[in-house]
Amino acid sequence: MQSANQSLFVRTLRREKSKSPPIWLMRQAGRYLPEYRKTREQAGSFLNLCFDPELATEVTLQPIRRYDFDAAIIFADILLIPYALGLNLRFETGEGPVLDPIRSLSAVEAFHGKNVLDVLSPVFETVVRTRRALPADKALIGFAGAPWTVATYMLSGGAMKDPAAWRRKTYEDEIFIQTLIDVLTDLTIEYLRAQANAGADALQIFDSWAGGLPEPVLDAVSVKPLTKICAALKKTHPHVPVILFPKGIGAATQAYAKIEGCAAVGVDYSLTPSWVRENLSPVTVVQGGLDPLLVAVGGPKLEAAVSEILLTYEDVPYVFNLGHGLTPDTPPEHVASLVKQVRGE
Ligand code: CP3
């Protein structure tokens, strides 16, 4: 069995306290970096980039070279599972992802037992190559979308434009929604296990669209499936910590913090550091919270928000990150000064 990674990042997820928190940023590899834009152009399309292990490894490493982050996150996308299921997927500039929507229970049932790992094998090759290229003191994070968030894209054929329609569907056609969630839960377990087998030191699950659901629905489509995924991963990969990032759910984040096998919760920018420190830090390790738009803006407002976070989590293990991904208009030098401030340099 692969031995546990000893990076500052993984040790923090094991609740070890350090002088300065480890730092990485969601969407740290992306369009705000000129070197990313160059490799992306070379690849021709976003999907080509995701499925080319040499180029995907290169963009995964770019932010580590530039900022010396404590962790790299594998360059891929949460929509690669629907793609591997055979849904036509494309990324149009300015429009976001577009994919074939699924409309019927029979379409969902056809996904049962489908082998997605063959199509996704270039991602595992990227994990192997990146782990080989990374220094031992840096961690490599694998990831997937949570079943509900991936389902919203599959149901809507892209970013969810009418959340009320799908919330209504969870009542009207529970079997359809729940079957889709169950299929995605099993595929996500397989996909994350394969990333861990390839060398991922930690795994993060993004539930970007968990917000706005009433508690019983949230429990059925998000908390329960994530509980199942965490339990399955704990069984086969007990030394690979799992981070859950449910976005937009406020105090309900407490339910995720308590999930067995959840090493850390990611928090978005709507929760105050003091509330998070008081209510979540006693239960689990906390990651993130800073509004990415403050990094885009920079200056004294950014510095003040970072100081507040550092002070709030001074006495507990904490992973520095954002409350959502960096935006493409972020000046790279703002990220450099953020890293310096977090490290007390
Ligand atoms: O640096 C990293 O964080 C690693 C790579 C990563 C990407 N997507 C690359 C990407 C990760 C972890 C994701 C996760 C992801 N993808 C999420 C969950 C996190 C979140 O943002 O809420 C979601 C919802 C997606 C789906 C997705 N992929 C959308 C909605 C879009 C279009 C929006 C946009 O930013 O353009 C993507 C495309 C995408 N995924 C880009 C990148 C760098 C931009 C594509 C490009 O270069 O043209």
XYZ file of C-alpha atoms and ligand atoms in Angstrom:
393
model
C 0.000 0.000 0.000
C 1.087 3.517 -0.819
C 2.374 5.358 2.265
C 0.769 8.554 3.501
C 2.159 11.769 2.098
C 3.977 13.899 4.712
C 3.469 17.353 3.189
C 2.403 20.303 5.354
C -0.967 20.150 3.574
C -1.662 16.491 4.403
C -0.330 16.868 7.956
C -2.723 19.783 8.454
C -5.603 17.610 7.229
C -4.537 15.203 9.974
C -5.069 18.056 12.430
C -1.417 18.905 12.960
C -0.972 22.603 13.705
C 1.810 24.561 11.947
C 3.104 28.117 12.260
C 1.671 29.286 8.926
C -1.206 27.454 7.259
C -0.597 25.556 4.022
C -2.004 27.361 0.983
C -3.424 26.417 -2.397
C -6.220 28.123 -4.360
C -9.184 26.731 -6.232
C -8.694 27.324 -10.002
C -5.020 28.060 -9.340
C -4.327 26.670 -12.827
C -6.431 28.735 -15.171
C -6.929 31.629 -17.518
C -5.529 34.346 -15.181
C -2.048 32.844 -15.841
C -0.379 33.772 -19.167
C 1.475 30.425 -19.211
C -1.885 28.600 -18.895
C -3.374 30.561 -21.809
C -0.369 29.588 -23.918
C -0.647 25.837 -23.163
C -4.437 25.978 -23.584
C -3.945 27.463 -27.060
C -1.414 24.769 -27.893
C -3.969 22.118 -26.844
C -6.637 23.648 -29.108
C -9.555 22.988 -26.766
C -10.204 22.649 -23.071
C -11.096 18.956 -23.418
C -7.931 18.232 -25.431
C -6.003 19.820 -22.584
C -7.771 17.663 -19.968
C -7.069 14.469 -21.951
C -3.436 15.192 -22.873
C -1.357 13.944 -19.902
C 1.755 15.868 -20.945
C -0.022 19.222 -21.287
C -2.345 18.602 -18.306
C 0.703 17.842 -16.134
C 2.320 21.049 -17.359
C -0.665 23.245 -16.403
C -1.059 21.447 -13.047
C 2.554 22.355 -12.232
C 2.502 25.955 -13.526
C 1.027 27.554 -10.364
C 3.388 25.515 -8.156
C 6.413 26.819 -10.072
C 5.164 30.390 -9.927
C 3.909 30.568 -6.314
C 5.327 27.513 -4.547
C 1.836 26.496 -3.354
C 1.703 23.616 -0.849
C -0.584 21.535 -3.046
C -1.270 21.035 -6.737
C -4.755 20.086 -7.955
C -4.892 17.805 -10.940
C -5.982 19.593 -14.099
C -9.287 18.057 -15.158
C -12.986 18.901 -14.806
C -16.003 17.650 -12.900
C -17.809 17.150 -16.232
C -15.410 14.457 -17.442
C -17.659 11.777 -15.862
C -20.698 12.783 -17.993
C -18.354 12.959 -20.974
C -17.074 9.456 -20.217
C -20.704 8.291 -20.019
C -21.019 9.319 -23.650
C -22.674 12.737 -23.307
C -21.485 15.161 -25.917
C -19.623 17.943 -24.028
C -18.175 21.200 -25.256
C -16.934 24.379 -23.649
C -17.949 27.493 -25.542
C -16.161 30.733 -24.722
C -18.350 33.024 -22.675
C -21.088 30.392 -22.446
C -19.626 27.785 -20.111
C -20.132 24.068 -20.589
C -22.788 22.678 -22.932
C -23.757 18.996 -22.888
C -26.578 16.733 -24.069
C -29.290 16.908 -21.397
C -30.704 13.630 -20.090
C -34.459 13.445 -19.999
C -35.615 9.994 -18.976
C -35.154 7.268 -16.409
C -34.267 4.835 -19.195
C -31.389 7.127 -20.250
C -30.106 7.040 -16.651
C -30.544 3.262 -16.404
C -28.436 2.865 -19.543
C -25.499 4.287 -17.540
C -25.566 1.328 -15.135
C -22.394 -0.727 -15.289
C -20.799 1.500 -17.943
C -17.024 1.491 -17.833
C -15.901 5.103 -17.536
C -12.394 4.414 -16.271
C -11.023 3.538 -19.738
C -12.094 6.887 -21.187
C -10.747 8.648 -18.077
C -7.399 6.840 -18.095
C -5.476 9.913 -19.415
C -6.479 11.673 -16.164
C -4.841 8.885 -14.129
C -1.751 9.151 -16.324
C -1.672 12.889 -15.485
C -1.838 12.002 -11.780
C 1.107 9.583 -12.152
C 3.200 12.087 -14.094
C 2.420 15.032 -11.816
C 3.164 13.053 -8.648
C 6.494 12.023 -10.168
C 7.377 15.629 -11.035
C 6.262 17.176 -7.722
C 8.689 17.540 -4.808
C 7.903 15.209 -1.866
C 6.899 18.154 0.345
C 4.057 19.125 -2.010
C 0.728 17.306 -2.053
C -1.273 16.328 -5.107
C -5.058 16.702 -4.887
C -7.416 14.621 -7.013
C -11.053 15.687 -7.312
C -14.538 15.047 -8.603
C -17.849 16.830 -8.633
C -20.424 15.742 -6.052
C -23.266 13.681 -7.546
C -25.834 16.490 -7.168
C -23.648 19.145 -8.831
C -22.748 16.832 -11.733
C -26.432 15.850 -12.008
C -27.489 19.513 -12.348
C -25.279 19.880 -15.432
C -26.534 16.593 -16.909
C -30.191 17.508 -16.294
C -29.901 21.083 -17.567
C -27.500 20.441 -20.442
C -25.124 23.005 -18.905
C -25.105 25.375 -15.951
C -28.427 25.138 -14.111
C -30.606 28.036 -15.321
C -33.813 27.087 -13.503
C -32.993 25.660 -10.045
C -36.685 25.725 -9.022
C -37.589 23.330 -11.853
C -35.071 20.750 -10.624
C -35.972 21.260 -6.972
C -39.577 20.577 -7.987
C -38.439 17.482 -9.901
C -36.876 16.062 -6.708
C -40.462 15.884 -5.335
C -42.340 14.955 -8.520
C -39.972 12.373 -9.897
C -37.907 11.238 -6.957
C -37.010 7.914 -8.596
C -35.548 9.598 -11.676
C -33.430 12.026 -9.639
C -32.388 9.459 -7.029
C -31.421 6.870 -9.659
C -29.193 9.443 -11.339
C -27.653 10.393 -7.971
C -27.034 6.703 -7.157
C -25.360 6.013 -10.509
C -23.134 9.083 -10.110
C -22.304 8.152 -6.501
C -20.943 4.763 -7.577
C -19.025 6.219 -10.529
C -17.541 8.941 -8.314
C -16.256 6.309 -5.875
C -14.575 4.406 -8.734
C -13.135 7.579 -10.251
C -11.717 8.885 -6.953
C -10.286 5.475 -6.032
C -8.517 5.338 -9.388
C -7.036 8.813 -8.778
C -5.824 7.717 -5.328
C -4.339 4.535 -6.828
C -2.503 6.654 -9.405
C -0.925 8.733 -6.606
C -3.317 11.481 -5.453
C -2.446 12.340 -1.820
C -5.844 13.867 -0.989
C -9.233 14.125 -2.696
C -11.677 17.023 -2.896
C -15.347 16.782 -3.810
C -17.016 19.932 -5.166
C -20.725 20.412 -4.461
C -20.931 23.831 -6.104
C -24.724 23.718 -6.560
C -25.749 22.423 -3.122
C -27.115 25.869 -2.171
C -30.810 26.665 -1.931
C -32.131 23.161 -1.228
C -34.450 22.495 1.745
C -32.858 20.288 4.395
C -34.578 16.962 3.498
C -33.690 17.382 -0.187
C -30.127 18.432 0.642
C -29.827 15.363 2.831
C -31.067 13.007 0.097
C -29.131 14.385 -2.890
C -25.960 15.628 -1.205
C -25.259 14.661 2.433
C -26.189 10.969 2.060
C -24.340 10.370 -1.242
C -21.245 12.150 0.126
C -21.465 10.057 3.300
C -21.463 6.922 1.129
C -18.496 8.159 -0.933
C -16.472 9.061 2.199
C -17.181 5.662 3.772
C -16.163 3.801 0.607
C -12.922 5.783 0.285
C -12.104 5.368 3.952
C -12.389 1.624 3.547
C -9.950 1.306 0.643
C -7.768 4.423 1.091
C -7.746 5.310 4.808
C -4.568 7.403 4.462
C -5.981 9.639 1.682
C -7.869 12.538 3.324
C -11.123 13.705 1.736
C -12.194 17.375 1.636
C -15.854 18.228 1.065
C -16.744 21.606 -0.434
C -20.500 22.225 -0.375
C -21.028 25.754 -1.678
C -23.783 28.142 -0.673
C -25.362 26.200 2.179
C -24.525 28.350 5.215
C -24.951 26.675 8.604
C -25.813 23.335 6.956
C -22.050 22.935 6.409
C -22.119 21.513 9.946
C -23.752 18.319 8.655
C -20.837 17.763 6.239
C -18.223 18.454 8.905
C -19.634 15.521 10.898
C -19.482 12.992 8.039
C -17.326 9.981 8.918
C -14.198 10.066 6.760
C -14.469 13.780 5.933
C -11.030 15.196 6.868
C -11.899 18.813 6.101
C -14.705 21.035 4.874
C -14.234 23.821 2.371
C -16.179 26.973 3.220
C -17.429 29.619 0.805
C -17.213 33.394 1.228
C -20.713 33.803 2.710
C -19.726 32.484 6.136
C -17.786 34.726 8.514
C -14.429 33.391 9.765
C -15.572 33.824 13.375
C -18.714 31.703 12.832
C -16.699 29.035 11.038
C -13.999 29.035 13.733
C -16.618 28.647 16.459
C -18.888 26.102 14.796
C -16.773 24.070 12.376
C -13.151 24.113 13.594
C -14.002 22.114 16.733
C -15.486 19.389 14.519
C -13.118 19.211 11.545
C -10.323 20.986 9.691
C -11.515 24.048 7.776
C -10.274 25.095 4.347
C -10.887 28.343 2.506
C -13.376 31.182 2.835
C -11.666 34.206 1.252
C -13.752 35.872 -1.448
C -11.885 35.334 -4.753
C -13.084 38.759 -5.901
C -10.940 40.338 -3.161
C -7.920 38.717 -4.833
C -9.059 40.137 -8.176
C -9.326 43.620 -6.585
C -6.184 43.412 -4.401
C -4.825 46.139 -2.107
C -5.755 47.013 1.500
C -9.179 45.286 1.444
C -7.528 42.004 0.454
C -4.805 42.427 3.090
C -7.336 43.155 5.828
C -9.469 40.110 4.950
C -6.386 37.850 4.916
C -5.214 39.225 8.299
C -8.637 38.532 9.786
C -8.551 34.936 8.552
C -4.993 34.318 9.794
C -5.865 35.725 13.214
C -9.132 33.786 13.484
C -7.536 30.385 12.780
C -4.279 31.145 14.628
C -4.750 28.345 17.159
C -6.316 25.578 15.015
C -5.253 23.597 11.943
C -6.508 25.474 8.863
C -5.860 25.303 5.112
C -5.706 28.683 3.408
C -7.859 28.831 0.278
C -10.679 30.812 -1.313
C -14.454 30.580 -0.990
C -14.663 29.695 -4.711
C -12.294 29.644 -7.694
C -9.987 32.467 -8.826
C -11.592 34.537 -11.595
C -9.861 34.908 -14.999
C -9.384 38.684 -14.494
C -7.210 38.216 -11.355
C -3.814 39.913 -11.710
C -1.152 37.212 -11.020
C 0.801 39.655 -8.800
C -2.153 39.846 -6.373
C -1.833 36.083 -5.879
C 1.912 36.508 -5.217
C 1.313 39.090 -2.476
C -1.434 36.930 -0.948
C 0.942 33.951 -0.685
C 3.611 36.172 0.912
C 1.195 37.520 3.490
C -0.083 34.047 4.412
C 3.502 32.843 4.912
C 4.419 35.933 6.947
C 7.134 36.939 4.458
O -7.022 24.704 -10.889
C -7.991 23.988 -10.598
O -8.848 24.291 -9.728
C -8.065 22.589 -11.229
C -8.940 22.345 -12.310
C -10.432 22.526 -12.245
C -11.166 23.000 -13.350
N -12.504 22.855 -13.081
C -10.573 23.499 -14.603
C -11.376 24.359 -15.491
C -11.364 22.176 -11.253
C -11.116 21.688 -9.842
C -12.663 22.378 -11.809
C -13.913 22.051 -11.086
C -15.199 22.455 -11.657
N -15.565 22.450 -12.983
C -16.330 22.831 -10.896
C -16.391 22.871 -9.382
C -15.817 24.109 -8.831
C -16.599 25.363 -9.166
O -16.073 26.170 -9.944
O -17.722 25.497 -8.665
C -17.375 23.103 -11.798
C -18.767 23.567 -11.438
C -16.886 22.847 -13.106
C -17.631 22.933 -14.385
C -17.028 23.937 -15.294
N -15.832 23.783 -15.960
C -17.548 25.199 -15.647
C -18.852 25.770 -15.119
C -16.666 25.762 -16.566
C -16.871 27.030 -17.338
C -16.708 28.229 -16.501
C -15.366 28.841 -16.706
O -14.708 29.138 -15.719
O -15.038 29.034 -17.882
C -15.556 24.892 -16.693
C -14.356 25.115 -17.515
C -13.034 25.079 -16.807
N -12.663 24.128 -15.902
C -11.937 25.999 -16.992
C -10.893 25.533 -16.180
C -9.513 26.108 -16.064
C -11.909 27.149 -17.967
C -11.889 26.611 -19.371
C -10.895 27.222 -20.312
O -9.677 27.279 -20.058
O -11.376 27.582 -21.378
